[in-house]
Amino acid sequence: MHSPTTMFRQIFLLIQWDLTKILRRVIFVVMRATWFAVQVSMFGLALAYMVSTRSLGLDTQTYYKFYLFGIYTSILFSITASRAYDIAEEFEEGIIEYHLSLPMNRKVLAIGRAIGGGIASTLFTLPMFLTVVVLAQEFSIAAIIISIVASLAFSIGIAGLVISITLSIKSGDATDILMGALDAILVRLSTVFYPAVVIKSIAPYYYSAIINPVSHLADLLRIFYSFEEFKAIAIANPIALASYIIGLAIGFSFLAIYVVEKKLEGGGWR
């Protein structure tokens, strides 16, 4: 039985491990930063002039602000989901087996990797988030702090989900296909690009969006900065959105614990 001090130290070491993993991915960082720049400049401005949402009270500048927080959320989701590729690589290299051989509680291992993945992804996207704040001309310190906390909780939840999926299917090829599909589907079937009231007439799109974690964080961030502008078009009220994000972080962290404790050692990697 480890003491709380030992467990916190082990979690801290696992967080350090995840941070060093993402720092080594220079090409990946450059590609994501470049793609983000293209999205918030060319695509964002073009969409703001093309999309007609004036009947909802969104002029071109307001829609651009709506788009910016949606794009940031989609980037955060994609970066966090990409942790699955790191975990698959670690499994193929025997690093997961090495972690399992360490004198470390399996709960600590699962929680440490979920928190580490969440912190690494949030820090990685922090410059992009601050760029969004500048472009949206929203400089509320309180809103920035709350947004980073909400983004971290969201990222921990998604990290717990991808850990659970990757360690359950135990296949590098299946992980590549499944994560690519999950990224494409969840980002597009969300409120990243369009408000829920606009997509309401397309039932499958609408109901997918209102249960989608990407929609919940995107709408929550928008409300943090422009409550009056976006409260009427969000998929839920702020308390419900925040409760969903907290539940996501807790629920998928416990799922990761269950998978690491009960499923991980049954069968090899394919």
Short mmCIF file of C-alpha atoms in Angstrom, two decimals:
data_model
loop_
_atom_site.label_atom_id
_atom_site.label_comp_id
_atom_site.label_asym_id
_atom_site.label_seq_id
_atom_site.Cartn_x
_atom_site.Cartn_y
_atom_site.Cartn_z
CA MET A 1 0.00 0.00 0.00
CA HIS A 2 1.60 3.24 -1.17
CA SER A 3 1.37 6.45 0.84
CA PRO A 4 -0.47 9.46 -0.69
CA THR A 5 2.90 11.21 -1.09
CA THR A 6 4.25 8.30 -3.11
CA MET A 7 1.12 8.15 -5.28
CA PHE A 8 1.24 11.89 -6.01
CA ARG A 9 4.94 11.58 -6.90
CA GLN A 10 4.14 8.70 -9.27
CA ILE A 11 1.35 10.71 -10.91
CA PHE A 12 3.74 13.65 -11.28
CA LEU A 13 6.31 11.40 -13.00
CA LEU A 14 3.64 10.06 -15.39
CA ILE A 15 2.61 13.65 -16.23
CA GLN A 16 6.27 14.44 -16.94
CA TRP A 17 6.41 11.41 -19.22
CA ASP A 18 3.45 12.60 -21.29
CA LEU A 19 4.87 16.13 -21.51
CA THR A 20 8.20 14.86 -22.85
CA LYS A 21 6.37 12.72 -25.43
CA ILE A 22 4.61 15.69 -26.97
CA LEU A 23 7.75 17.88 -26.92
CA ARG A 24 9.51 15.34 -29.13
CA ARG A 25 6.90 15.61 -31.88
CA VAL A 26 8.33 18.69 -33.60
CA ILE A 27 6.92 17.97 -37.07
CA PHE A 28 3.50 17.23 -35.62
CA VAL A 29 3.59 20.52 -33.69
CA VAL A 30 4.54 22.52 -36.79
CA MET A 31 1.83 20.85 -38.92
CA ARG A 32 -0.90 21.48 -36.34
CA ALA A 33 0.15 25.10 -35.79
CA THR A 34 0.19 25.74 -39.54
CA TRP A 35 -3.23 24.14 -40.03
CA PHE A 36 -4.62 26.19 -37.15
CA ALA A 37 -3.28 29.42 -38.71
CA VAL A 38 -4.94 28.58 -42.03
CA GLN A 39 -8.25 27.79 -40.34
CA VAL A 40 -8.52 30.97 -38.27
CA SER A 41 -7.39 33.20 -41.13
CA MET A 42 -8.47 32.05 -44.58
CA PHE A 43 -11.28 29.61 -43.76
CA GLY A 44 -12.65 31.51 -40.78
CA LEU A 45 -12.92 34.85 -42.53
CA ALA A 46 -14.34 33.27 -45.69
CA LEU A 47 -17.01 31.37 -43.72
CA ALA A 48 -17.91 34.48 -41.73
CA TYR A 49 -18.83 36.28 -44.95
CA MET A 50 -20.50 33.27 -46.58
CA VAL A 51 -22.67 31.99 -43.74
CA SER A 52 -25.96 33.79 -43.28
CA THR A 53 -26.88 33.83 -39.59
CA ARG A 54 -28.18 37.38 -39.29
CA SER A 55 -31.68 36.05 -38.59
CA LEU A 56 -30.17 34.58 -35.38
CA GLY A 57 -28.58 37.87 -34.40
CA LEU A 58 -25.08 36.86 -35.49
CA ASP A 59 -23.38 39.38 -37.76
CA THR A 60 -20.12 38.59 -39.58
CA GLN A 61 -17.88 39.55 -36.64
CA THR A 62 -19.98 37.62 -34.14
CA TYR A 63 -20.02 34.50 -36.32
CA TYR A 64 -16.22 34.76 -36.68
CA LYS A 65 -15.95 34.79 -32.88
CA PHE A 66 -18.31 31.78 -32.75
CA TYR A 67 -16.09 29.99 -35.30
CA LEU A 68 -12.83 30.76 -33.45
CA PHE A 69 -13.87 29.04 -30.22
CA GLY A 70 -15.25 26.11 -32.20
CA ILE A 71 -11.99 25.66 -34.10
CA TYR A 72 -9.96 25.82 -30.89
CA THR A 73 -12.15 23.08 -29.39
CA SER A 74 -11.75 20.88 -32.47
CA ILE A 75 -7.94 21.31 -32.36
CA LEU A 76 -7.87 20.44 -28.64
CA PHE A 77 -9.98 17.34 -29.28
CA SER A 78 -7.78 16.21 -32.20
CA ILE A 79 -4.55 16.74 -30.27
CA THR A 80 -5.86 14.83 -27.26
CA ALA A 81 -7.24 12.00 -29.43
CA SER A 82 -3.81 11.70 -31.06
CA ARG A 83 -2.49 10.43 -27.73
CA ALA A 84 -3.90 7.09 -28.89
CA TYR A 85 -1.09 6.83 -31.47
CA ASP A 86 1.53 7.43 -28.77
CA ILE A 87 0.01 4.74 -26.58
CA ALA A 88 -0.15 2.26 -29.48
CA GLU A 89 3.51 2.98 -30.22
CA GLU A 90 4.42 2.50 -26.56
CA PHE A 91 2.64 -0.85 -26.56
CA GLU A 92 4.52 -2.01 -29.66
CA GLU A 93 7.84 -0.92 -28.10
CA GLY A 94 7.10 -2.72 -24.82
CA ILE A 95 6.88 0.49 -22.77
CA ILE A 96 3.37 -0.30 -21.54
CA GLU A 97 4.58 -3.68 -20.25
CA TYR A 98 7.47 -1.86 -18.56
CA HIS A 99 5.06 0.53 -16.86
CA LEU A 100 2.96 -2.43 -15.70
CA SER A 101 6.06 -4.06 -14.18
CA LEU A 102 6.81 -1.02 -12.03
CA PRO A 103 5.79 -1.04 -8.32
CA MET A 104 2.89 1.25 -9.10
CA ASN A 105 -0.83 0.91 -8.39
CA ARG A 106 -2.80 0.35 -11.62
CA LYS A 107 -5.27 3.09 -10.61
CA VAL A 108 -2.35 5.53 -10.30
CA LEU A 109 -1.03 4.45 -13.71
CA ALA A 110 -4.42 5.02 -15.39
CA ILE A 111 -5.15 8.33 -13.66
CA GLY A 112 -1.59 9.57 -14.21
CA ARG A 113 -1.73 8.87 -17.95
CA ALA A 114 -5.19 10.48 -18.29
CA ILE A 115 -4.12 13.62 -16.40
CA GLY A 116 -0.74 13.69 -18.14
CA GLY A 117 -2.36 13.40 -21.56
CA GLY A 118 -4.82 16.14 -20.65
CA ILE A 119 -2.16 18.55 -19.36
CA ALA A 120 0.16 17.91 -22.32
CA SER A 121 -2.63 18.52 -24.85
CA THR A 122 -3.90 21.65 -23.06
CA LEU A 123 -0.39 23.14 -22.83
CA PHE A 124 0.28 22.27 -26.45
CA THR A 125 -2.84 24.14 -27.59
CA LEU A 126 -2.41 27.06 -25.16
CA PRO A 127 -0.73 29.37 -27.75
CA MET A 128 -3.63 28.63 -30.12
CA PHE A 129 -6.16 29.41 -27.41
CA LEU A 130 -4.46 32.74 -26.64
CA THR A 131 -4.45 33.51 -30.38
CA VAL A 132 -8.22 32.91 -30.43
CA VAL A 133 -8.68 35.26 -27.46
CA VAL A 134 -6.71 37.99 -29.24
CA LEU A 135 -8.54 37.54 -32.56
CA ALA A 136 -11.91 37.54 -30.75
CA GLN A 137 -10.80 40.65 -28.83
CA GLU A 138 -11.85 39.09 -25.54
CA PHE A 139 -9.38 39.79 -22.74
CA SER A 140 -11.24 38.86 -19.55
CA ILE A 141 -8.70 37.30 -17.17
CA ALA A 142 -11.44 35.43 -15.27
CA ALA A 143 -12.85 34.00 -18.51
CA ILE A 144 -9.36 32.95 -19.66
CA ILE A 145 -8.64 31.10 -16.39
CA ILE A 146 -12.04 29.36 -16.34
CA SER A 147 -11.68 28.43 -20.01
CA ILE A 148 -8.28 26.80 -19.43
CA VAL A 149 -9.68 24.81 -16.49
CA ALA A 150 -12.67 23.66 -18.57
CA SER A 151 -10.38 22.77 -21.50
CA LEU A 152 -8.15 20.76 -19.15
CA ALA A 153 -11.13 18.83 -17.74
CA PHE A 154 -12.36 18.13 -21.29
CA SER A 155 -8.89 16.99 -22.37
CA ILE A 156 -8.49 14.66 -19.36
CA GLY A 157 -11.83 13.07 -20.23
CA ILE A 158 -10.89 12.54 -23.88
CA ALA A 159 -7.45 11.20 -22.84
CA GLY A 160 -9.21 8.69 -20.56
CA LEU A 161 -11.43 7.67 -23.48
CA VAL A 162 -8.58 7.11 -25.94
CA ILE A 163 -6.54 5.22 -23.32
CA SER A 164 -9.54 2.93 -22.74
CA ILE A 165 -10.14 2.36 -26.45
CA THR A 166 -6.48 1.81 -27.40
CA LEU A 167 -5.72 -0.58 -24.56
CA SER A 168 -8.96 -2.49 -25.19
CA ILE A 169 -8.59 -3.13 -28.92
CA LYS A 170 -4.81 -3.77 -28.66
CA SER A 171 -4.16 -3.20 -32.34
CA GLY A 172 -2.09 -0.46 -33.95
CA ASP A 173 -3.96 -0.67 -37.29
CA ALA A 174 -7.39 -0.70 -35.64
CA THR A 175 -6.34 2.27 -33.46
CA ASP A 176 -5.31 4.29 -36.54
CA ILE A 177 -8.62 3.62 -38.32
CA LEU A 178 -10.86 4.08 -35.30
CA MET A 179 -9.24 7.31 -34.07
CA GLY A 180 -9.25 8.80 -37.56
CA ALA A 181 -12.96 8.00 -37.91
CA LEU A 182 -13.78 9.22 -34.40
CA ASP A 183 -11.99 12.53 -34.99
CA ALA A 184 -13.72 13.14 -38.32
CA ILE A 185 -17.20 12.21 -37.08
CA LEU A 186 -17.22 13.98 -33.70
CA VAL A 187 -15.77 17.25 -35.02
CA ARG A 188 -18.18 17.44 -37.95
CA LEU A 189 -21.28 16.29 -36.05
CA SER A 190 -20.91 19.09 -33.52
CA THR A 191 -21.56 22.81 -33.14
CA VAL A 192 -17.98 23.71 -34.16
CA PHE A 193 -19.10 25.35 -37.41
CA TYR A 194 -22.83 26.01 -36.98
CA PRO A 195 -25.12 26.78 -33.99
CA ALA A 196 -27.49 24.06 -32.83
CA VAL A 197 -30.53 26.09 -33.92
CA VAL A 198 -29.24 26.12 -37.51
CA ILE A 199 -28.84 22.34 -37.72
CA LYS A 200 -32.09 21.61 -35.86
CA SER A 201 -33.92 20.78 -39.07
CA ILE A 202 -31.53 17.85 -39.73
CA ALA A 203 -32.48 15.48 -36.91
CA PRO A 204 -29.48 13.04 -37.04
CA TYR A 205 -27.03 15.97 -37.17
CA TYR A 206 -28.81 17.84 -34.39
CA TYR A 207 -29.15 14.94 -31.92
CA SER A 208 -25.54 13.89 -32.58
CA ALA A 209 -24.43 17.45 -31.84
CA ILE A 210 -26.30 17.80 -28.54
CA ILE A 211 -24.71 14.65 -27.03
CA ASN A 212 -21.29 15.40 -28.51
CA PRO A 213 -18.55 16.44 -26.00
CA VAL A 214 -17.00 18.73 -28.64
CA SER A 215 -20.27 20.72 -28.82
CA HIS A 216 -20.42 21.06 -25.03
CA LEU A 217 -16.93 22.54 -24.65
CA ALA A 218 -17.25 24.79 -27.72
CA ASP A 219 -20.55 26.27 -26.50
CA LEU A 220 -19.26 26.59 -22.92
CA LEU A 221 -16.20 28.58 -24.06
CA ARG A 222 -18.39 30.86 -26.20
CA ILE A 223 -20.66 31.58 -23.24
CA PHE A 224 -17.69 32.37 -20.99
CA TYR A 225 -16.74 35.26 -23.30
CA SER A 226 -20.02 36.40 -24.82
CA PHE A 227 -22.87 35.17 -22.64
CA GLU A 228 -25.51 37.54 -24.06
CA GLU A 229 -24.60 36.82 -27.67
CA PHE A 230 -24.48 33.04 -27.46
CA LYS A 231 -26.74 31.96 -24.57
CA ALA A 232 -29.78 31.65 -26.84
CA ILE A 233 -28.07 29.42 -29.41
CA ALA A 234 -26.09 27.12 -27.10
CA ILE A 235 -27.17 23.49 -26.82
CA ALA A 236 -27.77 23.86 -23.04
CA ASN A 237 -27.43 26.32 -20.18
CA PRO A 238 -23.95 27.00 -18.70
CA ILE A 239 -24.47 24.82 -15.60
CA ALA A 240 -25.54 21.84 -17.71
CA LEU A 241 -22.59 22.35 -20.07
CA ALA A 242 -20.10 22.57 -17.19
CA SER A 243 -21.63 19.52 -15.45
CA TYR A 244 -21.28 17.54 -18.68
CA ILE A 245 -17.56 18.41 -18.96
CA ILE A 246 -16.89 17.48 -15.32
CA GLY A 247 -18.81 14.22 -15.77
CA LEU A 248 -16.81 13.50 -18.92
CA ALA A 249 -13.49 13.88 -17.09
CA ILE A 250 -14.56 11.73 -14.12
CA GLY A 251 -16.43 9.09 -16.13
CA PHE A 252 -13.73 8.37 -18.71
CA SER A 253 -10.98 8.48 -16.06
CA PHE A 254 -12.80 5.70 -14.19
CA LEU A 255 -13.24 3.82 -17.47
CA ALA A 256 -9.46 4.02 -18.02
CA ILE A 257 -8.90 2.65 -14.51
CA TYR A 258 -11.28 -0.25 -15.23
CA VAL A 259 -9.55 -1.09 -18.53
CA VAL A 260 -6.03 -0.93 -17.05
CA GLU A 261 -7.03 -3.06 -14.03
CA LYS A 262 -9.33 -5.61 -15.71
CA LYS A 263 -8.64 -5.77 -19.44
CA LEU A 264 -5.03 -4.84 -20.13
CA GLU A 265 -3.24 -8.09 -19.36
CA GLY A 266 -5.61 -10.37 -21.28
CA GLY A 267 -3.89 -11.11 -24.63
CA GLY A 268 -1.05 -9.49 -26.54
CA TRP A 269 -0.76 -6.60 -28.94
CA ARG A 270 -1.83 -7.28 -32.55
#
